[in-house]
Coordinates of C-alpha atoms in Angstrom, one line a residue:
M24 CA 104.1 66.0 98.9
Y25 CA 101.9 67.4 96.1
A26 CA 102.6 66.3 92.5
A27 CA 101.3 68.5 89.7
P28 CA 98.8 66.7 87.6
S29 CA 100.0 65.5 84.3
A30 CA 98.5 66.6 81.0
P31 CA 95.1 64.8 80.5
R32 CA 95.4 61.6 78.6
R33 CA 93.6 61.7 75.3
R34 CA 91.1 58.9 75.0
G35 CA 90.4 57.1 71.8
P36 CA 92.5 56.9 68.6
R37 CA 95.6 59.0 68.1
N38 CA 94.6 60.1 64.6
D39 CA 91.4 61.4 63.2
V40 CA 91.8 59.7 59.8
A41 CA 94.1 57.2 58.2
I42 CA 94.3 56.6 54.4
Y43 CA 95.4 53.2 53.2
S44 CA 97.3 53.7 49.9
P45 CA 100.6 51.9 50.2
F46 CA 101.8 52.6 46.6
A47 CA 101.5 56.3 47.3
S48 CA 104.9 56.0 49.0
G49 CA 106.5 57.1 45.8
Y50 CA 105.1 60.6 46.3
Y51 CA 106.9 60.8 49.6
D52 CA 110.2 59.2 48.6
R53 CA 112.9 60.6 46.3
A54 CA 114.3 57.1 45.7
A55 CA 111.0 55.4 44.6
P56 CA 109.0 55.8 41.4
Q57 CA 105.8 57.7 41.8
G58 CA 102.5 56.0 41.7
G59 CA 99.5 56.6 39.4
G60 CA 96.5 58.8 39.6
A61 CA 94.8 56.9 42.5
E62 CA 98.0 57.3 44.6
L63 CA 98.3 60.9 43.7
Q64 CA 94.7 61.6 44.7
M65 CA 95.2 59.9 48.1
M66 CA 98.5 61.8 48.7
M67 CA 96.7 65.1 47.9
L68 CA 93.8 64.1 50.2
A69 CA 96.1 63.3 53.1
R70 CA 98.0 66.6 52.7
E71 CA 94.8 68.6 52.5
L72 CA 93.2 67.0 55.5
A73 CA 96.4 67.6 57.5
S74 CA 96.5 71.2 56.4
R75 CA 92.9 71.7 57.7
G76 CA 94.0 70.5 61.1
W77 CA 93.0 66.8 61.0
R78 CA 95.4 64.4 62.6
T79 CA 96.1 62.4 59.4
A80 CA 98.1 59.2 58.9
H81 CA 98.9 58.0 55.4
I82 CA 99.7 54.2 55.3
V83 CA 102.3 53.7 52.7
F84 CA 105.1 51.2 51.9
P85 CA 108.5 52.1 53.5
V86 CA 110.0 55.4 52.5
A87 CA 113.8 55.3 52.1
D88 CA 114.6 59.0 51.2
P89 CA 111.8 61.2 52.4
V90 CA 110.7 64.3 50.6
E91 CA 110.5 67.5 52.7
L92 CA 106.9 68.3 53.2
A93 CA 105.5 71.7 54.3
E94 CA 103.9 71.6 57.7
P95 CA 101.3 70.5 58.7
A96 CA 102.0 67.2 56.9
P97 CA 100.3 63.8 57.3
E98 CA 102.1 61.3 59.5
L99 CA 103.5 58.5 57.3
S100 CA 102.6 55.2 58.8
E101 CA 104.6 52.5 57.0
R102 CA 103.2 49.2 56.0
E103 CA 105.5 46.3 55.7
P104 CA 106.8 45.8 52.1
Y105 CA 105.3 43.1 49.9
H106 CA 107.9 40.4 49.1
G107 CA 106.0 38.2 46.7
Y108 CA 105.0 35.5 49.1
D109 CA 104.3 31.8 48.2
A110 CA 100.9 31.5 46.7
G111 CA 99.4 29.4 49.5
L112 CA 100.3 31.9 52.3
A113 CA 100.2 35.1 50.3
A114 CA 96.7 36.2 51.3
L115 CA 97.2 35.5 55.0
I116 CA 100.6 37.2 55.2
A117 CA 99.4 40.2 53.2
A118 CA 96.2 40.5 55.4
A119 CA 98.3 40.4 58.6
A120 CA 100.6 43.1 57.3
I121 CA 97.6 45.3 56.4
W122 CA 96.0 44.7 59.8
R123 CA 99.2 45.6 61.6
A124 CA 99.5 48.8 59.5
L125 CA 96.0 49.8 60.3
R126 CA 96.5 49.2 64.0
R127 CA 99.7 51.3 64.0
A128 CA 97.9 54.2 62.3
D129 CA 95.3 54.2 65.1
A130 CA 92.5 56.4 63.5
R131 CA 88.8 57.1 64.0
V132 CA 88.1 56.8 60.3
Y133 CA 89.9 54.8 57.6
I134 CA 89.8 55.7 54.0
V135 CA 90.5 53.1 51.3
R136 CA 90.2 53.4 47.5
G137 CA 90.3 50.5 45.1
S138 CA 88.7 47.1 44.4
A139 CA 91.2 44.5 45.6
V140 CA 91.1 42.1 48.5
Y141 CA 92.7 44.7 50.8
V142 CA 89.4 46.5 50.9
A143 CA 87.8 43.5 52.7
V144 CA 90.7 43.5 55.2
V145 CA 90.3 47.2 56.0
A146 CA 86.5 46.7 56.3
A147 CA 86.9 43.8 58.7
F148 CA 89.4 45.8 60.8
C149 CA 87.0 48.7 61.0
K150 CA 84.1 46.4 62.0
V151 CA 86.1 44.6 64.7
H152 CA 87.5 47.8 66.1
R153 CA 84.3 49.9 65.7
R154 CA 85.9 52.4 63.4
R155 CA 84.4 54.2 60.5
L156 CA 85.2 53.3 56.9
V157 CA 85.1 55.5 53.8
F158 CA 85.3 53.6 50.6

């Protein structure tokens, strides 16, 4: 018996670009306070890339009450919330949460803005997984 071929599997990452900006969640959540200028810029960039046809993931903290976005909209890829860890393990726990969020976003290019330790985690992720980084 002949089986019809299934749709071709897409090779490579699911998204074209992922933006790591967890505090931008406030711009997608009615229940959360909005972020500052950097978060606003990253939200605007994510929405513009999506509107131009790029498969875009925006890595943000969890969104409790999502705002309705006009399509096409970026995929929200939630990063685990920060819980104020004990000082000794804080960096490792935070780095693991960032790494998992980047892996879930599954993009060819990762965009990060800022000057904190998370930039090093994103850079290491991109190096290990042979992905592009825009800083």
